Amino acid sequence: MTEASPGSLRSLVTGVGGYLPSDIVTNTDLAKFVDTNDEWIVERTGIRQRHRAAEGEFTSDLATVAAQRALAAAGRKASEVDLIIVATTTPDLTFPSVATMVQYKIGAPVGIAFDVQAVCSGFVYAMSVADGFVARGLSKCALVIGAETMTRLMDWADRGTCVLFGDGAGAVVLEPQKGQGRTSDRGLLGFSLRADGSKKDLLFVDGGPSSTGTVGHLRMLGNQVFRHAVVNISEAIEASAAVAGVTMAEVDWFIPHQANQRILEGVAKRVGIPEEKVISTVALHANTSAASIPLALNHGIEDGRIKPGQLLLLEAMGGGLTWGACVLRL
Ligand code: ACO
């Protein structure tokens, strides 16, 4: 169990960017080659479409565009970036990391670059790792990116999983800013992370370099994952809010991992967040794993709902199982 509350130096999100591949696959498109239909997918998940990376378009390509857009939004240059953390479970290659590829592609100088692998919880985990550098003054300009090509892990004969996922990338720039140690400070205010390896068989990929020598396909006991999701996520949310010293009533926007509309609504109801404060992109993006939170954040900023100074609550659960939540003031 890990909870942490940063000290007076805060990790402030100064820019957000997103990228979605241009190819959109609707539920009806999927039904042409999978035994499924739009009604089932919408009713059970809320998903209406997903984006799919083009042939030859890799996770690092998606991550690079999202990173460049986040830097532009922050008014920063690639030459200022000293830390890059990419949350991904679908790297271009087993190694090197996607982060080092992004570093090269954006033209960032020699610095720190590595990937974090916590599946759908990856972005929340990566934010907490980045905070360890930024809030200690060890990084002046960090990129935290969630980037995935989840469609490459699908078994297209498994209708219980292949309809749920999509590709995309979202990025934030984090910079240190002096705070007062109060909840009114802008920046990361607290987080809560969890993992339970005993639940591996609920959600995993059946391949890897050390076991099969293949990439493998995603396997999931969906209804069991569902059962754990609402309880686990709600508990982590309450723990992160307690660390940050905020109440649910103070939260301006709830930006959950976008796995399933029913999970989003179940969690919001359980922790007492009204529907109108929930940012949902699951209909448009499906589940983009580690990319879903920064993509949803970017979506809410671009449509004018999310504004600087507002209190944001982020949460996710994914394979491992891993889960966690993070409270920050934009
Ligand atoms: N189209 C049509 N029918 C389908 C499909 C499909 N794509 N997939 C499954 N079905 C059928 C099943 O075969 C089954 O039929 P049967 O009753 O004749 O046997 C029926 O629908 C019910 O299947 P269930 O798996 O019990 O359906 P459920 O209501 O649990 O919904 C779902 C499945 C959507 C996967 C749900 O369990 C879920 O969302 N779980 C959460 C999993 C998740 O989002 N994981 C992502 C990673 S973890 C995370 O991000 C939180």
XYZ file of C-alpha atoms and ligand atoms in Angstrom:
381
model
C 0.000 0.000 0.000
C 1.409 3.375 -0.944
C 0.079 6.791 -0.149
C 1.987 10.008 -0.517
C 1.448 13.682 -0.052
C 4.031 15.956 -1.667
C 5.777 18.662 0.323
C 5.789 22.354 -0.512
C 7.287 21.935 -3.998
C 4.420 20.778 -6.187
C 4.379 19.009 -9.557
C 2.169 21.256 -11.665
C 0.560 20.196 -14.940
C 1.462 23.066 -17.290
C 0.403 21.518 -20.596
C -1.736 18.663 -21.900
C -1.866 17.074 -25.356
C -3.478 14.110 -27.040
C -3.320 12.160 -30.247
C -5.757 9.679 -31.757
C -4.998 7.785 -34.973
C -7.197 8.890 -37.895
C -8.768 5.480 -38.564
C -12.087 5.209 -36.664
C -13.682 1.772 -36.256
C -17.361 1.847 -35.263
C -19.220 -1.017 -33.597
C -20.983 -1.643 -36.888
C -17.603 -1.885 -38.650
C -16.536 -4.515 -36.088
C -19.753 -6.481 -36.521
C -18.692 -7.159 -40.128
C -15.986 -9.568 -38.921
C -16.790 -10.243 -35.227
C -19.969 -11.950 -33.950
C -21.274 -8.848 -32.174
C -23.590 -5.892 -32.654
C -23.801 -2.202 -31.817
C -26.671 -2.645 -29.312
C -24.786 -5.192 -27.180
C -21.575 -3.132 -27.071
C -23.340 0.159 -26.281
C -25.589 -1.365 -23.627
C -22.826 -3.303 -21.816
C -19.974 -0.808 -22.192
C -21.068 2.576 -23.584
C -18.478 2.215 -26.364
C -19.563 3.414 -29.836
C -16.230 3.601 -31.664
C -12.476 3.319 -31.207
C -9.417 4.626 -33.083
C -6.945 2.196 -34.612
C -3.292 2.898 -35.448
C -2.388 2.530 -39.120
C -0.025 -0.138 -40.376
C 3.490 1.095 -39.625
C 2.217 3.528 -36.969
C 3.644 2.545 -33.577
C 3.096 3.463 -29.933
C 6.134 5.791 -29.996
C 4.620 7.655 -32.979
C 1.372 8.258 -31.079
C 3.305 9.236 -27.944
C 5.518 11.653 -29.874
C 2.615 13.682 -31.284
C 0.863 13.802 -27.895
C 4.140 14.936 -26.278
C 4.705 17.655 -28.871
C 1.156 18.946 -28.356
C 1.563 18.954 -24.569
C 4.851 20.871 -24.867
C 3.204 23.416 -27.188
C 0.345 23.852 -24.687
C 2.891 24.408 -21.890
C 4.925 26.859 -23.996
C 7.991 24.631 -23.569
C 10.551 23.394 -26.078
C 11.784 19.820 -26.433
C 15.266 21.149 -25.571
C 13.987 21.881 -22.019
C 12.715 18.338 -21.310
C 14.867 16.502 -18.742
C 12.586 13.561 -17.860
C 10.291 11.404 -19.995
C 8.136 8.659 -18.512
C 5.878 6.670 -20.822
C 3.166 4.477 -19.347
C 2.565 1.692 -21.834
C 1.929 -2.008 -22.076
C 2.269 -2.045 -25.870
C 5.838 -0.856 -26.595
C 7.138 -0.776 -30.184
C 9.853 -3.266 -29.192
C 10.628 -5.307 -26.082
C 13.448 -2.812 -25.664
C 14.512 -0.020 -25.796
C 11.728 1.811 -24.021
C 9.158 3.927 -25.828
C 10.358 6.832 -23.664
C 13.827 6.788 -25.226
C 12.250 6.663 -28.689
C 10.109 9.696 -27.864
C 13.176 11.487 -26.496
C 14.943 10.984 -29.850
C 11.889 11.783 -32.002
C 11.052 15.074 -30.270
C 14.728 16.061 -30.157
C 15.058 16.223 -26.358
C 18.591 16.326 -24.963
C 20.257 13.590 -22.904
C 18.212 13.187 -19.725
C 16.145 10.527 -17.980
C 13.737 8.374 -20.016
C 12.019 5.098 -19.123
C 8.697 3.255 -19.345
C 6.302 2.298 -16.566
C 4.250 -0.865 -17.010
C 1.119 -0.967 -14.867
C -1.336 -1.579 -17.727
C -4.501 0.556 -17.429
C -3.205 2.084 -14.169
C 0.022 3.100 -15.875
C -0.691 6.803 -16.130
C -1.555 7.168 -12.425
C 1.552 5.158 -11.506
C 3.708 7.235 -13.887
C 2.414 10.514 -12.430
C 3.439 9.399 -8.962
C 6.895 8.353 -10.216
C 7.356 11.687 -12.011
C 6.268 13.507 -8.866
C 9.190 11.820 -7.102
C 11.536 13.716 -9.427
C 9.669 17.005 -9.936
C 8.581 17.670 -6.344
C 12.146 16.993 -5.167
C 13.544 19.510 -7.631
C 15.253 16.793 -9.706
C 13.320 17.619 -12.886
C 12.389 21.059 -14.184
C 10.386 19.901 -17.200
C 8.964 16.389 -17.279
C 6.798 14.657 -19.838
C 4.416 11.996 -18.542
C 2.803 10.118 -21.396
C 0.237 7.333 -21.632
C 0.449 5.691 -25.056
C -0.983 2.439 -26.360
C -1.697 0.401 -29.453
C -4.030 -2.017 -27.641
C -5.611 -3.233 -30.891
C -2.308 -5.082 -31.549
C -2.967 -7.293 -28.494
C -6.451 -8.359 -29.551
C -7.592 -11.828 -30.445
C -10.159 -10.849 -33.073
C -11.947 -14.161 -32.566
C -12.644 -13.283 -28.895
C -15.699 -11.013 -28.974
C -15.603 -10.619 -25.186
C -12.411 -8.524 -25.409
C -11.725 -7.282 -28.944
C -14.646 -4.831 -28.940
C -13.423 -3.060 -25.804
C -10.078 -1.515 -26.725
C -8.621 1.250 -28.906
C -5.368 3.077 -29.659
C -4.215 6.558 -28.651
C -1.848 8.672 -26.583
C -2.117 11.506 -24.084
C 0.647 13.532 -22.440
C 1.167 16.111 -19.726
C 4.072 18.424 -18.957
C 4.925 18.604 -15.254
C 6.940 21.478 -13.804
C 7.875 22.298 -10.211
C 6.034 25.138 -8.523
C 6.326 26.367 -4.944
C 3.231 25.682 -2.872
C 2.134 26.512 0.654
C 1.489 22.893 1.645
C -2.249 23.620 1.429
C -5.049 22.045 -0.586
C -5.407 25.358 -2.414
C -1.927 24.794 -3.962
C -1.839 24.048 -7.642
C -0.165 20.746 -8.569
C -0.251 17.137 -7.466
C -1.791 16.976 -3.986
C -1.835 13.248 -3.266
C -2.042 9.770 -4.659
C -2.817 6.232 -3.669
C -1.482 3.142 -5.470
C -2.294 -0.551 -5.102
C -1.338 -3.897 -6.670
C -2.538 -7.458 -6.029
C -0.583 -10.030 -8.047
C -2.807 -12.871 -6.864
C -5.455 -11.664 -9.347
C -3.223 -12.132 -12.411
C -5.538 -14.615 -14.107
C -8.424 -12.148 -14.293
C -6.667 -10.005 -16.899
C -3.402 -10.818 -18.647
C -1.662 -11.321 -21.995
C -0.845 -14.937 -22.841
C 2.601 -14.266 -24.293
C 5.878 -12.502 -23.612
C 9.607 -12.561 -24.376
C 10.545 -14.783 -21.429
C 7.675 -17.283 -21.626
C 6.439 -17.849 -25.169
C 8.718 -15.626 -27.219
C 5.572 -14.142 -28.767
C 3.557 -10.993 -28.074
C 0.399 -12.911 -27.127
C -3.237 -11.853 -26.847
C -5.192 -10.133 -24.111
C -7.292 -12.501 -21.987
C -9.886 -11.342 -19.485
C -12.564 -12.669 -17.177
C -14.609 -9.532 -17.771
C -17.341 -9.961 -15.206
C -14.825 -10.769 -12.440
C -12.719 -7.732 -13.344
C -15.905 -5.699 -13.278
C -16.726 -6.921 -9.779
C -13.328 -5.883 -8.405
C -13.220 -2.574 -10.268
C -15.855 -0.523 -8.474
C -14.835 -1.584 -4.943
C -11.078 -1.318 -5.500
C -11.155 1.998 -7.316
C -13.530 3.571 -4.803
C -11.258 2.603 -1.928
C -8.184 4.076 -3.664
C -10.099 7.277 -4.420
C -11.049 7.731 -0.790
C -7.457 7.041 0.292
C -6.000 9.566 -2.176
C -8.535 12.217 -1.157
C -7.634 11.667 2.508
C -3.916 12.070 1.715
C -4.611 15.227 -0.294
C -6.905 16.545 2.456
C -9.864 17.148 0.156
C -13.470 15.993 0.156
C -15.437 14.620 -2.787
C -17.624 17.739 -2.698
C -14.548 19.849 -3.549
C -13.697 17.835 -6.678
C -14.477 19.807 -9.843
C -13.853 17.012 -12.340
C -13.658 13.250 -12.054
C -11.414 11.894 -14.844
C -11.539 8.112 -14.628
C -9.838 5.460 -16.685
C -12.244 4.842 -19.555
C -12.904 1.094 -19.466
C -16.657 0.885 -19.316
C -19.412 3.459 -18.788
C -21.007 1.223 -16.158
C -17.772 1.131 -14.115
C -17.408 4.930 -14.388
C -20.951 5.486 -13.179
C -20.700 2.823 -10.469
C -17.548 4.394 -9.016
C -18.902 7.954 -9.222
C -22.087 6.918 -7.427
C -20.231 4.973 -4.728
C -17.873 7.852 -3.854
C -20.587 10.508 -4.208
C -19.552 12.400 -7.327
C -22.479 13.696 -9.408
C -22.810 12.567 -13.024
C -22.246 16.074 -14.428
C -18.706 16.140 -12.966
C -17.618 12.942 -14.767
C -15.504 13.280 -17.926
C -16.406 10.338 -20.138
C -14.770 9.576 -23.473
C -15.432 5.845 -23.463
C -18.041 6.204 -26.242
C -15.487 7.845 -28.542
C -12.157 6.257 -27.596
C -13.067 2.881 -25.973
C -10.442 1.579 -23.529
C -7.013 2.949 -24.488
C -5.421 1.559 -21.301
C -2.707 3.918 -19.965
C -3.651 6.586 -22.532
C -7.275 6.927 -21.470
C -6.872 9.356 -18.539
C -4.628 11.920 -20.281
C -6.823 11.654 -23.399
C -9.941 12.329 -21.298
C -8.159 15.211 -19.541
C -7.204 16.663 -22.904
C -10.765 16.223 -24.168
C -12.199 18.106 -21.174
C -9.677 20.948 -21.574
C -10.254 21.225 -25.324
C -14.036 21.440 -24.963
C -13.612 24.168 -22.330
C -14.955 22.327 -19.281
C -11.684 21.791 -17.397
C -9.899 25.003 -16.390
C -6.720 25.971 -14.503
C -7.198 26.060 -10.736
C -9.809 23.300 -10.689
C -9.499 20.194 -8.528
C -9.204 16.964 -10.517
C -9.572 13.371 -9.396
C -7.943 10.676 -11.570
C -8.332 6.916 -11.107
C -7.660 3.613 -12.860
C -7.595 -0.149 -12.506
C -5.940 -2.661 -14.788
C -4.063 -5.911 -15.218
C -2.025 -7.122 -12.278
C -4.359 -6.267 -10.776
C -3.096 -2.747 -10.300
C -5.162 0.284 -9.351
C -4.819 3.750 -7.948
C -6.025 7.326 -7.782
C -4.495 10.770 -7.854
C -5.728 14.210 -6.781
C -4.332 17.352 -8.387
C -5.173 20.997 -8.838
C -4.658 22.118 -12.435
N -21.120 -9.067 -28.525
C -22.211 -9.790 -28.278
N -22.295 -10.668 -27.264
C -21.225 -10.794 -26.472
C -20.039 -10.069 -26.683
C -20.014 -9.173 -27.760
N -18.935 -8.401 -28.050
N -19.142 -10.409 -25.740
C -19.719 -11.309 -24.946
N -20.988 -11.563 -25.390
C -21.979 -12.479 -24.826
C -21.344 -13.610 -24.061
O -20.945 -14.646 -24.943
C -22.456 -14.027 -23.143
O -23.369 -14.808 -23.864
P -24.116 -16.073 -23.192
O -24.931 -15.484 -22.087
O -24.921 -16.610 -24.318
O -23.010 -16.959 -22.727
C -23.149 -12.702 -22.812
O -22.756 -11.785 -23.850
C -22.783 -12.160 -21.461
O -21.361 -12.159 -21.318
P -20.653 -11.553 -20.048
O -19.177 -11.633 -20.230
O -21.242 -12.144 -18.813
O -21.151 -10.018 -20.163
P -20.979 -8.840 -19.147
O -22.270 -8.234 -18.860
O -20.100 -9.206 -17.982
O -20.185 -7.772 -20.019
C -17.969 -6.925 -20.275
C -18.900 -8.094 -20.509
C -18.461 -5.745 -21.073
C -16.566 -7.315 -20.729
C -17.953 -6.551 -18.777
O -17.765 -7.700 -17.997
C -16.900 -5.554 -18.458
O -16.915 -4.441 -18.922
N -15.967 -5.922 -17.578
C -14.910 -5.010 -17.188
C -13.746 -5.406 -17.920
C -12.946 -4.246 -18.425
O -13.425 -3.197 -18.754
N -11.661 -4.514 -18.515
C -10.740 -3.579 -19.027
C -9.470 -3.596 -18.291
S -9.733 -3.443 -16.594
C -10.251 -1.952 -16.406
O -9.904 -1.162 -17.207
C -11.107 -1.642 -15.263
